[in-house]
Coordinates of C-alpha atoms and ligand atoms in Angstrom, one line a residue:
Chain A
M1 CA -37.7 2.8 10.5
E2 CA -39.1 5.9 9.0
I3 CA -39.0 6.6 5.3
R4 CA -36.3 9.2 4.6
Q5 CA -36.4 11.7 1.8
I6 CA -33.2 12.6 0.2
K7 CA -32.9 15.4 -2.4
A8 CA -31.7 14.5 -5.8
E9 CA -29.4 17.5 -5.5
T10 CA -27.7 15.9 -2.5
V11 CA -27.0 12.8 -4.5
T12 CA -25.6 14.9 -7.4
E13 CA -23.4 16.9 -5.2
T14 CA -22.0 13.9 -3.4
V15 CA -21.3 12.0 -6.6
K16 CA -19.6 15.1 -8.1
K17 CA -17.3 15.5 -5.1
L18 CA -16.4 11.8 -5.1
F19 CA -15.3 11.8 -8.7
M20 CA -13.3 15.0 -8.4
D21 CA -11.7 13.8 -5.2
C22 CA -10.8 10.4 -6.4
N23 CA -9.2 11.8 -9.5
Y24 CA -7.1 14.4 -7.7
F25 CA -6.2 12.6 -4.5
I26 CA -4.7 9.1 -4.6
G27 CA -5.7 7.0 -1.6
K28 CA -3.4 6.6 1.4
D29 CA -3.2 2.9 0.8
I30 CA -1.7 3.4 -2.6
M31 CA 0.7 6.1 -1.5
T32 CA 1.9 4.0 1.4
A33 CA 2.5 1.0 -0.9
L34 CA 4.3 3.2 -3.5
K35 CA 6.6 4.5 -0.9
K36 CA 7.3 1.1 0.5
S37 CA 7.9 -0.3 -3.0
F38 CA 10.3 2.6 -3.7
E39 CA 12.4 1.5 -0.6
N40 CA 12.4 -2.2 -1.7
E41 CA 12.8 -1.8 -5.5
T42 CA 16.2 -3.1 -6.7
S43 CA 16.0 -1.9 -10.3
P44 CA 17.4 1.7 -10.6
V45 CA 15.0 2.4 -13.5
G46 CA 12.2 1.0 -11.4
K47 CA 13.1 3.1 -8.5
S48 CA 13.2 6.2 -10.7
V49 CA 9.8 5.4 -12.1
L50 CA 8.3 4.9 -8.6
S51 CA 9.7 8.2 -7.4
Q52 CA 8.2 9.9 -10.5
I53 CA 4.8 8.3 -9.8
I54 CA 5.0 9.5 -6.2
E55 CA 5.9 13.0 -7.3
N56 CA 3.1 12.9 -9.8
D57 CA 0.5 12.0 -7.3
K58 CA 1.7 14.7 -5.0
I59 CA 1.5 17.3 -7.7
A60 CA -2.0 16.2 -8.6
A61 CA -3.2 16.5 -5.0
N62 CA -1.5 19.8 -4.3
E63 CA -2.8 21.4 -7.5
E64 CA -6.1 19.6 -7.6
I65 CA -5.7 18.3 -11.1
P66 CA -6.2 14.7 -12.3
L67 CA -3.3 12.4 -11.5
C68 CA -3.8 10.6 -14.7
Q69 CA -5.3 12.0 -18.0
D70 CA -7.5 8.9 -18.3
T71 CA -10.0 9.8 -15.6
G72 CA -11.9 6.7 -16.6
M73 CA -15.4 5.5 -16.9
A74 CA -17.4 6.5 -13.9
I75 CA -18.3 3.4 -11.8
L76 CA -20.4 3.4 -8.7
F77 CA -21.1 0.7 -6.1
V78 CA -24.2 1.8 -4.3
E79 CA -25.8 0.4 -1.1
Y80 CA -29.2 1.8 -1.3
G81 CA -31.3 1.8 1.9
D82 CA -34.8 0.5 1.3
K83 CA -36.3 3.3 3.3
V84 CA -34.9 6.0 1.1
V85 CA -37.0 8.0 -1.4
I86 CA -35.4 10.5 -3.8
E87 CA -37.5 13.6 -3.3
D88 CA -37.5 15.3 -6.6
G89 CA -36.2 13.1 -9.4
S90 CA -34.7 9.7 -10.1
F91 CA -31.6 8.4 -8.4
E92 CA -30.0 7.4 -11.7
D93 CA -30.5 10.8 -13.2
A94 CA -29.1 12.4 -10.1
V95 CA -26.0 10.2 -10.3
N96 CA -25.4 10.9 -13.9
E97 CA -25.8 14.6 -13.3
G98 CA -23.1 14.4 -10.6
V99 CA -20.8 12.6 -13.1
R100 CA -21.5 15.2 -15.7
Q101 CA -20.7 18.1 -13.3
A102 CA -17.6 16.4 -12.0
Y103 CA -16.2 15.7 -15.4
C104 CA -17.1 19.1 -16.9
D105 CA -16.4 21.4 -13.9
G106 CA -13.6 19.4 -12.5
Y107 CA -11.5 19.3 -15.8
L108 CA -11.7 15.6 -16.0
R109 CA -11.4 13.8 -19.4
K110 CA -14.5 12.7 -21.1
S111 CA -13.8 9.3 -22.4
V112 CA -17.2 7.7 -23.1
V113 CA -18.6 7.0 -26.6
S114 CA -22.3 6.5 -27.1
D115 CA -22.1 3.3 -29.1
P116 CA -19.4 0.6 -28.9
V117 CA -19.2 -0.5 -32.5
F118 CA -20.9 1.8 -35.0
D119 CA -21.0 5.4 -33.9
R120 CA -18.3 5.7 -31.2
I121 CA -19.3 9.4 -30.7
N122 CA -18.1 11.0 -27.5
T123 CA -21.0 11.8 -25.2
K124 CA -18.9 14.8 -24.1
D125 CA -19.8 14.6 -20.4
N126 CA -18.6 11.1 -19.5
T127 CA -22.1 9.8 -18.9
P128 CA -23.6 7.3 -18.6
A129 CA -22.1 6.0 -15.4
I130 CA -21.9 2.3 -14.6
I131 CA -24.0 1.9 -11.5
H132 CA -24.1 -1.3 -9.4
T133 CA -26.9 -1.1 -6.9
K134 CA -27.5 -3.3 -3.9
I135 CA -30.7 -2.7 -1.9
V136 CA -29.9 -3.0 1.8
S137 CA -32.1 -2.3 4.8
G138 CA -31.8 1.1 6.2
N139 CA -32.4 4.8 5.5
S140 CA -29.1 5.9 4.0
I141 CA -27.2 5.6 0.7
K142 CA -23.6 4.5 0.7
I143 CA -21.7 5.3 -2.5
T144 CA -18.3 4.1 -3.5
A145 CA -17.2 5.8 -6.7
G146 CA -14.2 5.4 -8.9
G147 CA -12.8 6.3 -12.3
K148 CA -11.4 3.3 -14.2
G149 CA -8.9 3.8 -17.0
F150 CA -9.0 1.4 -19.9
G151 CA -5.3 0.8 -20.2
S152 CA -5.7 -1.6 -17.4
E153 CA -9.4 -2.5 -18.0
N154 CA -8.5 -3.8 -21.4
M155 CA -6.0 -6.3 -19.8
S156 CA -8.7 -7.9 -17.7
A157 CA -10.1 -11.4 -18.3
I158 CA -12.7 -13.9 -17.1
K159 CA -12.7 -17.7 -17.3
M160 CA -15.3 -20.2 -16.4
I161 CA -13.0 -22.7 -14.7
T162 CA -14.6 -26.0 -13.6
P163 CA -14.2 -27.3 -10.1
S164 CA -11.8 -30.1 -10.8
Y165 CA -9.1 -27.5 -11.5
G166 CA -9.2 -26.4 -7.9
I167 CA -7.1 -23.7 -6.4
E168 CA -4.2 -24.5 -8.8
G169 CA -6.5 -23.7 -11.7
V170 CA -7.5 -20.4 -10.1
K171 CA -3.9 -19.4 -9.4
Q172 CA -2.8 -20.2 -12.9
F173 CA -5.5 -18.2 -14.5
I174 CA -4.8 -15.1 -12.4
L175 CA -1.1 -15.3 -13.0
D176 CA -1.5 -16.0 -16.7
T177 CA -3.7 -12.9 -17.0
V178 CA -1.2 -10.7 -15.2
R179 CA 1.6 -12.1 -17.3
T180 CA -0.3 -11.4 -20.6
A181 CA -1.0 -7.9 -19.4
G182 CA 2.8 -7.4 -18.9
P183 CA 3.9 -3.8 -19.2
N184 CA 0.6 -2.5 -20.6
P185 CA -1.6 -1.7 -17.7
C186 CA 0.8 0.8 -16.1
P187 CA 2.4 -1.3 -13.4
P188 CA 2.6 -1.4 -10.5
I189 CA -0.9 -2.7 -10.7
V190 CA -3.7 -3.6 -8.3
V191 CA -5.2 -7.0 -9.1
G192 CA -8.9 -7.4 -8.4
V193 CA -10.1 -11.0 -8.4
G194 CA -13.7 -12.2 -8.2
I195 CA -14.3 -15.9 -7.7
G196 CA -17.6 -17.7 -7.7
G197 CA -21.2 -16.6 -8.5
T198 CA -22.1 -16.6 -12.1
F199 CA -20.3 -15.1 -15.2
E200 CA -21.4 -11.5 -14.5
R201 CA -21.2 -11.8 -10.7
A202 CA -17.6 -12.8 -10.8
A203 CA -16.7 -9.8 -13.1
Q204 CA -18.6 -7.5 -10.7
L205 CA -16.8 -8.9 -7.7
A206 CA -13.4 -8.4 -9.4
K207 CA -14.2 -4.8 -10.0
Q208 CA -15.4 -4.4 -6.4
A209 CA -12.1 -6.0 -5.3
T210 CA -10.1 -3.2 -7.0
F211 CA -12.2 -0.7 -5.1
R212 CA -11.2 -2.2 -1.7
S213 CA -8.2 -0.6 0.0
I214 CA -5.0 -2.6 -0.6
D215 CA -4.1 -2.4 3.1
S216 CA -7.1 -4.6 3.9
S217 CA -7.3 -8.4 3.5
N218 CA -10.1 -10.8 2.7
T219 CA -11.9 -11.7 5.9
D220 CA -11.4 -15.4 5.3
P221 CA -7.8 -16.3 6.2
R222 CA -7.6 -18.8 3.4
Y223 CA -8.3 -16.1 0.8
A224 CA -6.2 -13.6 2.7
S225 CA -3.2 -16.0 2.4
L226 CA -4.0 -16.5 -1.3
E227 CA -3.9 -12.7 -1.8
R228 CA -0.4 -12.6 -0.2
E229 CA 0.8 -15.6 -2.2
L230 CA -0.3 -14.2 -5.5
L231 CA 1.2 -10.8 -4.8
E232 CA 4.5 -12.5 -4.1
E233 CA 4.3 -14.6 -7.3
I234 CA 3.4 -11.5 -9.4
N235 CA 6.3 -9.6 -8.1
K236 CA 8.6 -12.4 -9.2
M237 CA 7.6 -11.8 -12.8
G238 CA 10.0 -9.0 -13.2
F239 CA 7.9 -6.5 -15.2
G240 CA 8.5 -3.9 -12.6
P241 CA 7.4 -0.2 -12.6
A242 CA 6.1 0.9 -16.0
G243 CA 7.1 -2.6 -17.3
L244 CA 10.7 -1.5 -17.5
G245 CA 12.0 -4.2 -15.2
G246 CA 12.0 -4.6 -11.4
N247 CA 10.4 -6.3 -8.5
T248 CA 7.4 -4.1 -8.1
T249 CA 4.8 -5.3 -10.6
A250 CA 1.9 -5.2 -8.3
L251 CA 1.0 -3.2 -5.2
G252 CA -1.8 -5.4 -4.0
V253 CA -4.1 -8.4 -4.8
N254 CA -7.7 -8.3 -3.5
I255 CA -10.0 -11.2 -3.8
E256 CA -13.8 -11.2 -3.3
T257 CA -15.8 -14.4 -3.4
S258 CA -19.4 -15.6 -3.7
P259 CA -21.3 -18.9 -3.5
T260 CA -21.5 -20.6 -6.9
H261 CA -23.1 -23.5 -8.8
I262 CA -22.1 -27.1 -8.2
A263 CA -20.7 -27.3 -11.7
G264 CA -18.7 -24.0 -11.7
M265 CA -15.9 -21.9 -10.4
P266 CA -15.8 -18.7 -12.4
V267 CA -12.8 -16.5 -12.0
A268 CA -12.6 -12.9 -13.1
V269 CA -9.4 -10.8 -13.0
N270 CA -9.9 -7.1 -13.2
I271 CA -6.5 -5.4 -13.6
C272 CA -6.2 -1.9 -12.2
C273 CA -3.2 0.4 -12.6
H274 CA -1.4 2.3 -9.8
A275 CA -3.9 5.0 -10.4
A276 CA -6.4 2.9 -8.4
R277 CA -9.0 5.7 -7.7
H278 CA -11.9 5.3 -5.4
A279 CA -13.7 7.3 -2.7
S280 CA -16.8 6.7 -0.5
A281 CA -19.5 8.7 1.1
T282 CA -22.7 8.0 2.9
I283 CA -25.7 10.2 2.7
Chain B
M1 CA 22.4 10.9 -17.0
A2 CA 19.6 11.7 -19.4
K3 CA 20.4 12.5 -23.0
R4 CA 19.0 15.9 -24.1
I5 CA 17.6 16.0 -27.6
T6 CA 16.5 19.0 -29.5
L7 CA 13.8 18.3 -32.0
P8 CA 13.4 17.7 -34.9
I9 CA 15.2 14.5 -34.2
T10 CA 18.1 13.8 -36.6
D11 CA 19.1 10.4 -38.1
E12 CA 22.3 10.9 -36.1
D13 CA 20.4 11.3 -32.9
I14 CA 18.4 8.2 -33.6
K15 CA 21.5 6.2 -34.3
N16 CA 23.0 7.2 -31.0
L17 CA 20.0 6.3 -28.9
K18 CA 20.1 3.0 -27.3
A19 CA 17.3 1.0 -25.6
G20 CA 17.2 2.0 -22.0
D21 CA 18.6 5.5 -22.4
S22 CA 16.8 8.2 -20.4
V23 CA 16.0 11.1 -22.7
L24 CA 14.7 14.6 -22.3
L25 CA 13.1 16.0 -25.5
S26 CA 12.8 19.7 -26.3
G27 CA 11.0 21.1 -29.3
T28 CA 7.7 20.2 -30.9
I29 CA 5.9 16.9 -31.1
L30 CA 2.5 15.8 -32.5
T31 CA -0.2 14.1 -30.5
G32 CA -2.6 11.4 -31.8
R33 CA -4.2 8.2 -30.6
D34 CA -6.8 5.7 -31.7
A35 CA -9.4 7.7 -33.6
A36 CA -6.9 10.1 -35.2
H37 CA -4.7 7.2 -36.3
K38 CA -7.7 5.5 -37.9
R39 CA -8.5 8.6 -39.9
L40 CA -4.9 9.1 -41.1
Y41 CA -4.6 5.4 -42.0
E42 CA -7.8 5.5 -44.0
L43 CA -6.7 8.6 -45.9
I44 CA -3.4 6.8 -46.7
Q45 CA -5.3 3.7 -47.9
N46 CA -7.3 5.8 -50.2
G47 CA -4.3 7.6 -51.5
D48 CA -5.5 11.0 -50.1
S49 CA -3.1 13.5 -48.6
L50 CA -2.8 14.0 -44.9
P51 CA -4.0 17.1 -43.0
V52 CA -0.7 17.2 -41.1
D53 CA 2.8 16.6 -42.3
I54 CA 4.3 13.7 -40.3
K55 CA 7.7 13.6 -42.0
G56 CA 10.5 13.8 -39.5
E57 CA 8.0 14.2 -36.6
I58 CA 7.5 12.3 -33.4
I59 CA 4.0 11.4 -32.4
Y60 CA 2.9 11.2 -28.8
Y61 CA 0.1 8.7 -28.1
V62 CA -1.9 10.8 -25.7
G63 CA -5.5 12.0 -25.0
P64 CA -5.0 14.8 -22.5
A65 CA -7.4 15.9 -19.8
P66 CA -8.7 19.5 -20.2
A67 CA -6.4 22.2 -19.0
K68 CA -7.5 24.0 -15.8
P69 CA -7.5 27.8 -16.1
G70 CA -3.9 29.0 -15.8
Y71 CA -2.4 25.9 -17.2
A72 CA -0.9 25.5 -20.7
V73 CA -2.2 21.9 -21.0
G74 CA -4.1 19.4 -18.9
P75 CA -2.6 16.2 -17.5
A76 CA -1.1 14.3 -20.4
G77 CA 0.4 10.9 -19.9
P78 CA 0.9 8.2 -22.5
T79 CA -1.8 5.8 -23.6
S80 CA -1.1 2.1 -24.5
S81 CA 0.8 1.9 -27.7
Y82 CA -0.2 -1.5 -28.9
R83 CA -3.6 -0.2 -30.1
M84 CA -1.7 1.9 -32.7
D85 CA 0.3 -1.1 -33.9
K86 CA -2.0 -1.7 -36.8
Y87 CA -1.3 1.8 -38.1
A88 CA 2.3 2.5 -37.0
P89 CA 4.3 0.8 -39.8
T90 CA 2.3 2.7 -42.5
L91 CA 3.2 6.0 -40.8
L92 CA 6.8 5.1 -40.3
E93 CA 7.0 4.3 -44.0
L94 CA 5.8 7.8 -44.7
G95 CA 8.6 9.4 -42.7
L96 CA 7.4 9.5 -39.1
K97 CA 10.6 9.3 -37.1
G98 CA 9.4 8.4 -33.6
M99 CA 6.6 7.4 -31.3
I100 CA 6.0 8.0 -27.6
G101 CA 3.7 5.8 -25.7
K102 CA 3.6 3.1 -23.1
G103 CA 3.9 -0.7 -23.3
A104 CA 5.0 -3.3 -25.8
R105 CA 4.7 -3.2 -29.6
N106 CA 4.2 -6.1 -32.0
K107 CA 6.7 -7.7 -34.3
E108 CA 5.6 -5.7 -37.3
V109 CA 6.2 -2.4 -35.5
V110 CA 9.6 -3.5 -34.3
E111 CA 10.6 -4.6 -37.8
S112 CA 9.4 -1.3 -39.2
I113 CA 11.3 0.7 -36.6
V114 CA 14.5 -1.1 -37.7
K115 CA 13.8 -0.9 -41.4
N116 CA 12.9 2.8 -41.3
K117 CA 15.5 3.7 -38.7
C118 CA 13.1 5.1 -36.1
V119 CA 12.7 5.1 -32.4
Y120 CA 10.0 4.2 -29.9
F121 CA 10.1 6.0 -26.5
A122 CA 8.2 5.1 -23.4
A123 CA 6.8 7.7 -21.1
I124 CA 5.6 6.7 -17.6
G125 CA 2.0 5.7 -17.7
G126 CA -0.1 7.4 -15.0
A127 CA 2.4 10.2 -14.5
A128 CA 0.2 12.6 -16.4
A129 CA 0.4 15.6 -14.0
L130 CA 4.2 15.4 -13.8
I131 CA 4.6 15.0 -17.6
A132 CA 2.4 17.9 -18.3
K133 CA 4.9 20.2 -16.5
S134 CA 7.2 19.7 -19.5
I135 CA 4.6 20.7 -22.1
K136 CA 4.7 24.4 -22.5
S137 CA 2.0 25.0 -25.1
E138 CA -0.3 23.4 -27.5
E139 CA -1.8 24.1 -30.8
M140 CA -4.8 22.4 -32.3
L141 CA -3.9 21.0 -35.8
C142 CA -6.8 18.9 -36.9
Y143 CA -9.7 16.6 -36.0
E144 CA -10.9 19.0 -33.3
D145 CA -14.3 17.1 -33.4
L146 CA -12.5 14.1 -31.7
G147 CA -12.1 16.2 -28.5
T148 CA -9.2 14.7 -26.5
E149 CA -8.3 12.5 -29.5
A150 CA -7.6 15.5 -31.8
I151 CA -4.2 16.0 -33.3
R152 CA -2.3 18.8 -31.6
R153 CA 1.2 20.2 -31.7
Y154 CA 2.9 20.3 -28.3
T155 CA 5.9 22.4 -27.5
V156 CA 7.9 20.5 -25.0
E157 CA 10.9 21.3 -22.8
D158 CA 12.8 18.4 -21.3
F159 CA 10.0 16.0 -21.9
P160 CA 11.0 12.8 -19.9
C161 CA 11.0 9.5 -21.6
I162 CA 13.1 6.3 -22.1
V163 CA 14.2 4.7 -25.3
A164 CA 12.1 1.5 -25.3
I165 CA 12.9 0.2 -28.8
D166 CA 16.0 1.6 -30.6
S167 CA 16.7 1.6 -34.3
D168 CA 18.5 -1.7 -34.0
G169 CA 15.4 -3.3 -32.6
N170 CA 16.7 -3.6 -29.0
N171 CA 13.6 -3.7 -26.9
V172 CA 13.6 -3.0 -23.1
Y173 CA 10.3 -4.8 -22.7
E174 CA 12.1 -8.0 -23.8
T175 CA 15.5 -7.4 -22.1
E176 CA 14.7 -5.8 -18.8
P177 CA 12.0 -7.8 -17.0
I178 CA 14.0 -11.1 -17.5
K179 CA 16.7 -9.7 -15.3
Y180 CA 14.3 -9.4 -12.4
R181 CA 12.4 -12.6 -13.0
K182 CA 12.7 -15.1 -10.1
Ligands
SF4_1 S1 -3.9 2.4 -17.1 FE1 -4.3 3.7 -15.3 S2 -2.5 4.9 -15.0 FE2 -2.3 4.0 -17.0 S3 -3.0 5.6 -18.4 FE3 -4.8 4.3 -17.9 S4 -5.8 5.2 -16.1 FE4 -3.8 6.1 -16.3

């Protein structure tokens, strides 16, 4: 395969568009799930909340404005073809420039501070982005981008479970995390679960799981069935839309897994709100 | 049916509001979230005066997105309230009458709401574009350097929210989910 040159500008434009699009247009998977939940919700308040969320998401799409004011930290999962060379600059700079332009030109909120503990000064352009890069063979770049709000991010958790706890231990930790989150992460939520790998791999998989469409299932039927079972259990908790009571606490549960160590079974739960925003493009 | 309330909210209004009531607020409210609360709290701790009068006011926990040209305000939905729990009782003691946010509050806040006869409203998290339709104008009051976290005054018309914790301490986050638990 020939080496392919891609202009930094192309990366920037693609990233810019992805972040604007995902903040204005909710995915079809979420909209379909919201409408279905509206039909099935038994709480009158829950029903009213769902109808307002649906209306909100329609307004945002029609007027091309952010559907939530927390347009999040910019996160990208990149599959970078090993035959690609960025022509006139660095890939990382090009991505951050795209984020800067999306957040500044697209009227998105700048929510990033430069230092977590001491300064906490807003960087004013929502950079730097969190970029997860995987080198793959090929001559293209696939980018999946999403803005992640912290109302739900703050409710996430990770646990280094040991193998003897088995599937029951995994289920319990996921359900406990959702229960502790309760009404805070803007239910109905999307639950991303990462199981296996190491401490940081599990967390990354959990985030990646929230970026997967909720109308898809894990390809392993055992995990697909676990996704369905957990969704059912979560919706029995009663938190409901906005946490005001009802049977729609979650819209979907997505699980991603990875091989792990003989001594371990890390489980990470990344909670995402109904504003589960992500969009993909390949260049 | 939603109860319409014209601000400033009166003690009588607060007494009549019950947890679970749908409410439409009209008038003016303040905005403020994490960083602004921290500053106000530190001023109070030091015995200094506040740059904004909070007596009788309602504060909305929000950090709006920028307004697109032609819009009065940008999308402006509530942020999680529990992060303001550390500061809220102090502000309620000083005469703040209400808070608008999302999610549960801790015991100290609930007790302070009862003691000071205040009210906590929940707005729908993630419904920022819809909620912004009820915000007619904004005025920058202080802490402009905080960007989205600055304290503003919003003029609202039929701002939709729900009484989450009333002045008797009834709390929808405690009472409602149980009804749907299986
Ligand atoms: S948790 Fe999600 S929906 Fe709620 S305010 Fe944050 S980004 Fe918006």
